[in-house]
Amino acid sequence: MSGTTTGPAGRGDQRRPGGTGIRRPQRLAPHELFAQKLLAVLSGERPVHWMLGLTVGDAYEQLVRLAPRTPFRTRGVRPVVRSCRANPPALGIVEAAACIAAGEQVRAMAFRLERGADLRWRCAAVELGDERVPAQRGADRAGARA
């Protein structure tokens, strides 16, 4: 038998006993999913109208004003959601803050989600941090904590 295997000799597949061998994508919490969607619009990857049914109140107009500037568009490095935290101030409301990273740059994005009568979450507000702050490297982080 050639190659490396982790199972018993003669066994062709690499699955472990007791598992299905199928990996399902991890289900994102609503605030994490919306962070991804907002990033797609604000980086120019998706058009603003993609968020039409996913917004309520002034949020769509906020996106219409922000999106043409593509505040999260970068050259060569695709921006990603580094972290996203949520705070539910009331039932059916989530206020979230996300760190968006692209290479050395890290920016903040805050948004509010509201759950409608149909139990679907919709974005009600979006705000972006105005300042670009360079990401700290491993050695810099240790010094910053001291």
PDB file of C-alpha atoms in Angstrom:
ATOM      1  CA  MET A   1       0.000   0.000   0.000  1.00  0.00           C
ATOM      2  CA  SER A   2       1.467   3.375  -0.948  1.00  0.00           C
ATOM      3  CA  GLY A   3       1.029   6.743   0.731  1.00  0.00           C
ATOM      4  CA  THR A   4       0.331   7.458   4.357  1.00  0.00           C
ATOM      5  CA  THR A   5      -2.800   6.160   6.001  1.00  0.00           C
ATOM      6  CA  THR A   6      -4.058   6.525   9.498  1.00  0.00           C
ATOM      7  CA  GLY A   7      -6.520   3.613   9.413  1.00  0.00           C
ATOM      8  CA  PRO A   8      -5.960  -0.125   9.567  1.00  0.00           C
ATOM      9  CA  ALA A   9      -3.956  -1.798   6.784  1.00  0.00           C
ATOM     10  CA  GLY A  10      -6.097  -2.492   3.741  1.00  0.00           C
ATOM     11  CA  ARG A  11      -8.638   0.163   4.593  1.00  0.00           C
ATOM     12  CA  GLY A  12      -9.073   2.571   1.669  1.00  0.00           C
ATOM     13  CA  ASP A  13     -10.909   5.455   3.252  1.00  0.00           C
ATOM     14  CA  GLN A  14      -9.598   7.875   5.861  1.00  0.00           C
ATOM     15  CA  ARG A  15     -12.759   8.220   7.960  1.00  0.00           C
ATOM     16  CA  ARG A  16     -12.689   7.446  11.623  1.00  0.00           C
ATOM     17  CA  PRO A  17     -15.072   4.915  13.188  1.00  0.00           C
ATOM     18  CA  GLY A  18     -18.294   6.450  14.472  1.00  0.00           C
ATOM     19  CA  GLY A  19     -18.170   9.448  12.140  1.00  0.00           C
ATOM     20  CA  THR A  20     -20.072  10.040   8.970  1.00  0.00           C
ATOM     21  CA  GLY A  21     -17.006  11.308   7.128  1.00  0.00           C
ATOM     22  CA  ILE A  22     -18.987  14.349   6.007  1.00  0.00           C
ATOM     23  CA  ARG A  23     -17.997  17.732   7.347  1.00  0.00           C
ATOM     24  CA  ARG A  24     -20.833  20.167   7.615  1.00  0.00           C
ATOM     25  CA  PRO A  25     -20.072  23.862   7.609  1.00  0.00           C
ATOM     26  CA  GLN A  26     -20.294  25.460  11.022  1.00  0.00           C
ATOM     27  CA  ARG A  27     -23.550  27.369  11.429  1.00  0.00           C
ATOM     28  CA  LEU A  28     -22.928  31.050  12.112  1.00  0.00           C
ATOM     29  CA  ALA A  29     -24.803  33.075  14.710  1.00  0.00           C
ATOM     30  CA  PRO A  30     -26.958  35.862  13.186  1.00  0.00           C
ATOM     31  CA  HIS A  31     -24.469  38.613  14.114  1.00  0.00           C
ATOM     32  CA  GLU A  32     -21.581  36.654  12.563  1.00  0.00           C
ATOM     33  CA  LEU A  33     -23.562  36.030   9.384  1.00  0.00           C
ATOM     34  CA  PHE A  34     -24.518  39.702   9.084  1.00  0.00           C
ATOM     35  CA  ALA A  35     -20.897  40.772   9.664  1.00  0.00           C
ATOM     36  CA  GLN A  36     -19.947  38.646   6.641  1.00  0.00           C
ATOM     37  CA  LYS A  37     -22.791  40.061   4.533  1.00  0.00           C
ATOM     38  CA  LEU A  38     -22.051  43.677   5.455  1.00  0.00           C
ATOM     39  CA  LEU A  39     -18.365  43.143   4.699  1.00  0.00           C
ATOM     40  CA  ALA A  40     -19.245  41.749   1.264  1.00  0.00           C
ATOM     41  CA  VAL A  41     -21.192  44.937   0.452  1.00  0.00           C
ATOM     42  CA  LEU A  42     -18.724  47.381   1.992  1.00  0.00           C
ATOM     43  CA  SER A  43     -15.756  45.776   0.221  1.00  0.00           C
ATOM     44  CA  GLY A  44     -17.453  45.956  -3.173  1.00  0.00           C
ATOM     45  CA  GLU A  45     -17.807  42.180  -3.488  1.00  0.00           C
ATOM     46  CA  ARG A  46     -21.628  42.443  -3.532  1.00  0.00           C
ATOM     47  CA  PRO A  47     -23.950  45.248  -4.658  1.00  0.00           C
ATOM     48  CA  VAL A  48     -25.895  47.242  -2.074  1.00  0.00           C
ATOM     49  CA  HIS A  49     -29.254  45.990  -3.319  1.00  0.00           C
ATOM     50  CA  TRP A  50     -28.199  42.504  -2.163  1.00  0.00           C
ATOM     51  CA  MET A  51     -29.109  43.723   1.354  1.00  0.00           C
ATOM     52  CA  LEU A  52     -32.571  45.091   0.464  1.00  0.00           C
ATOM     53  CA  GLY A  53     -34.597  42.365   2.192  1.00  0.00           C
ATOM     54  CA  LEU A  54     -32.091  42.114   5.029  1.00  0.00           C
ATOM     55  CA  THR A  55     -32.383  45.683   6.302  1.00  0.00           C
ATOM     56  CA  VAL A  56     -34.995  47.701   8.140  1.00  0.00           C
ATOM     57  CA  GLY A  57     -35.293  51.391   8.950  1.00  0.00           C
ATOM     58  CA  ASP A  58     -32.343  53.599   7.991  1.00  0.00           C
ATOM     59  CA  ALA A  59     -29.830  50.773   7.557  1.00  0.00           C
ATOM     60  CA  TYR A  60     -30.311  50.471   3.798  1.00  0.00           C
ATOM     61  CA  GLU A  61     -29.811  54.220   3.314  1.00  0.00           C
ATOM     62  CA  GLN A  62     -26.694  54.050   5.474  1.00  0.00           C
ATOM     63  CA  LEU A  63     -25.333  51.298   3.228  1.00  0.00           C
ATOM     64  CA  VAL A  64     -26.233  53.299   0.110  1.00  0.00           C
ATOM     65  CA  ARG A  65     -24.113  56.187   1.437  1.00  0.00           C
ATOM     66  CA  LEU A  66     -21.213  54.006   2.639  1.00  0.00           C
ATOM     67  CA  ALA A  67     -20.914  51.424  -0.156  1.00  0.00           C
ATOM     68  CA  PRO A  68     -19.736  53.695  -3.024  1.00  0.00           C
ATOM     69  CA  ARG A  69     -16.646  54.550  -0.970  1.00  0.00           C
ATOM     70  CA  THR A  70     -16.019  50.776  -0.533  1.00  0.00           C
ATOM     71  CA  PRO A  71     -14.390  51.417   2.845  1.00  0.00           C
ATOM     72  CA  PHE A  72     -13.188  47.827   3.214  1.00  0.00           C
ATOM     73  CA  ARG A  73     -11.796  47.404  -0.301  1.00  0.00           C
ATOM     74  CA  THR A  74      -8.078  46.650  -0.320  1.00  0.00           C
ATOM     75  CA  ARG A  75      -5.459  45.963  -2.940  1.00  0.00           C
ATOM     76  CA  GLY A  76      -4.503  42.318  -3.177  1.00  0.00           C
ATOM     77  CA  VAL A  77      -5.621  41.256   0.300  1.00  0.00           C
ATOM     78  CA  ARG A  78      -9.209  40.175   0.801  1.00  0.00           C
ATOM     79  CA  PRO A  79     -10.701  41.624   3.993  1.00  0.00           C
ATOM     80  CA  VAL A  80     -11.995  39.154   6.581  1.00  0.00           C
ATOM     81  CA  VAL A  81     -14.002  39.308   9.777  1.00  0.00           C
ATOM     82  CA  ARG A  82     -11.378  38.758  12.451  1.00  0.00           C
ATOM     83  CA  SER A  83     -13.850  38.732  15.337  1.00  0.00           C
ATOM     84  CA  CYS A  84     -17.467  39.599  15.981  1.00  0.00           C
ATOM     85  CA  ARG A  85     -19.065  40.077  19.374  1.00  0.00           C
ATOM     86  CA  ALA A  86     -22.697  40.565  20.197  1.00  0.00           C
ATOM     87  CA  ASN A  87     -24.646  42.140  23.026  1.00  0.00           C
ATOM     88  CA  PRO A  88     -28.411  41.624  23.270  1.00  0.00           C
ATOM     89  CA  PRO A  89     -29.725  44.761  25.065  1.00  0.00           C
ATOM     90  CA  ALA A  90     -33.330  43.500  24.785  1.00  0.00           C
ATOM     91  CA  LEU A  91     -35.271  40.535  23.495  1.00  0.00           C
ATOM     92  CA  GLY A  92     -35.152  40.486  19.691  1.00  0.00           C
ATOM     93  CA  ILE A  93     -32.304  43.015  19.451  1.00  0.00           C
ATOM     94  CA  VAL A  94     -28.586  42.376  19.025  1.00  0.00           C
ATOM     95  CA  GLU A  95     -25.909  45.058  18.923  1.00  0.00           C
ATOM     96  CA  ALA A  96     -22.671  43.764  17.464  1.00  0.00           C
ATOM     97  CA  ALA A  97     -19.118  44.936  16.865  1.00  0.00           C
ATOM     98  CA  ALA A  98     -16.773  43.344  14.346  1.00  0.00           C
ATOM     99  CA  CYS A  99     -13.061  43.724  13.680  1.00  0.00           C
ATOM    100  CA  ILE A 100     -12.342  43.683   9.953  1.00  0.00           C
ATOM    101  CA  ALA A 101      -8.771  42.857   8.956  1.00  0.00           C
ATOM    102  CA  ALA A 102      -7.046  43.209   5.603  1.00  0.00           C
ATOM    103  CA  GLY A 103      -3.327  42.687   5.717  1.00  0.00           C
ATOM    104  CA  GLU A 104      -1.862  45.147   8.209  1.00  0.00           C
ATOM    105  CA  GLN A 105      -5.055  47.190   8.500  1.00  0.00           C
ATOM    106  CA  VAL A 106      -7.784  46.601  11.088  1.00  0.00           C
ATOM    107  CA  ARG A 107     -11.047  48.528  11.135  1.00  0.00           C
ATOM    108  CA  ALA A 108     -14.154  48.455  13.277  1.00  0.00           C
ATOM    109  CA  MET A 109     -17.748  47.969  12.220  1.00  0.00           C
ATOM    110  CA  ALA A 110     -20.761  48.175  14.512  1.00  0.00           C
ATOM    111  CA  PHE A 111     -24.301  47.211  13.609  1.00  0.00           C
ATOM    112  CA  ARG A 112     -27.685  46.543  15.148  1.00  0.00           C
ATOM    113  CA  LEU A 113     -29.953  43.612  14.313  1.00  0.00           C
ATOM    114  CA  GLU A 114     -33.667  43.416  15.029  1.00  0.00           C
ATOM    115  CA  ARG A 115     -35.781  40.279  14.878  1.00  0.00           C
ATOM    116  CA  GLY A 116     -39.067  40.801  13.069  1.00  0.00           C
ATOM    117  CA  ALA A 117     -42.486  39.235  13.640  1.00  0.00           C
ATOM    118  CA  ASP A 118     -41.517  36.644  10.988  1.00  0.00           C
ATOM    119  CA  LEU A 119     -38.544  35.674  13.245  1.00  0.00           C
ATOM    120  CA  ARG A 120     -36.014  36.830  10.623  1.00  0.00           C
ATOM    121  CA  TRP A 121     -33.098  39.027  11.643  1.00  0.00           C
ATOM    122  CA  ARG A 122     -32.608  42.313   9.784  1.00  0.00           C
ATOM    123  CA  CYS A 123     -29.943  44.975  10.043  1.00  0.00           C
ATOM    124  CA  ALA A 124     -31.296  48.234  11.503  1.00  0.00           C
ATOM    125  CA  ALA A 125     -28.101  50.335  11.674  1.00  0.00           C
ATOM    126  CA  VAL A 126     -24.466  50.296  10.540  1.00  0.00           C
ATOM    127  CA  GLU A 127     -21.499  52.385  11.705  1.00  0.00           C
ATOM    128  CA  LEU A 128     -17.845  52.214  10.734  1.00  0.00           C
ATOM    129  CA  GLY A 129     -14.776  53.291  12.646  1.00  0.00           C
ATOM    130  CA  ASP A 130     -13.193  56.285  10.893  1.00  0.00           C
ATOM    131  CA  GLU A 131      -9.587  55.513  11.732  1.00  0.00           C
ATOM    132  CA  ARG A 132      -7.379  52.841  10.231  1.00  0.00           C
ATOM    133  CA  VAL A 133      -5.164  51.253  12.862  1.00  0.00           C
ATOM    134  CA  PRO A 134      -2.262  48.954  11.902  1.00  0.00           C
ATOM    135  CA  ALA A 135      -2.605  45.386  13.193  1.00  0.00           C
ATOM    136  CA  GLN A 136      -0.218  44.429  15.981  1.00  0.00           C
ATOM    137  CA  ARG A 137       2.205  41.600  15.363  1.00  0.00           C
ATOM    138  CA  GLY A 138       2.952  38.891  17.958  1.00  0.00           C
ATOM    139  CA  ALA A 139       5.951  40.684  19.523  1.00  0.00           C
ATOM    140  CA  ASP A 140       4.111  44.010  19.564  1.00  0.00           C
ATOM    141  CA  ARG A 141       1.118  42.497  21.375  1.00  0.00           C
ATOM    142  CA  ALA A 142       3.257  41.181  24.209  1.00  0.00           C
ATOM    143  CA  GLY A 143       4.750  44.640  24.717  1.00  0.00           C
ATOM    144  CA  ALA A 144       1.335  46.295  24.601  1.00  0.00           C
ATOM    145  CA  ARG A 145       0.050  44.076  27.441  1.00  0.00           C
ATOM    146  CA  ALA A 146       2.960  44.909  29.771  1.00  0.00           C
TER     147      ALA A 146
END
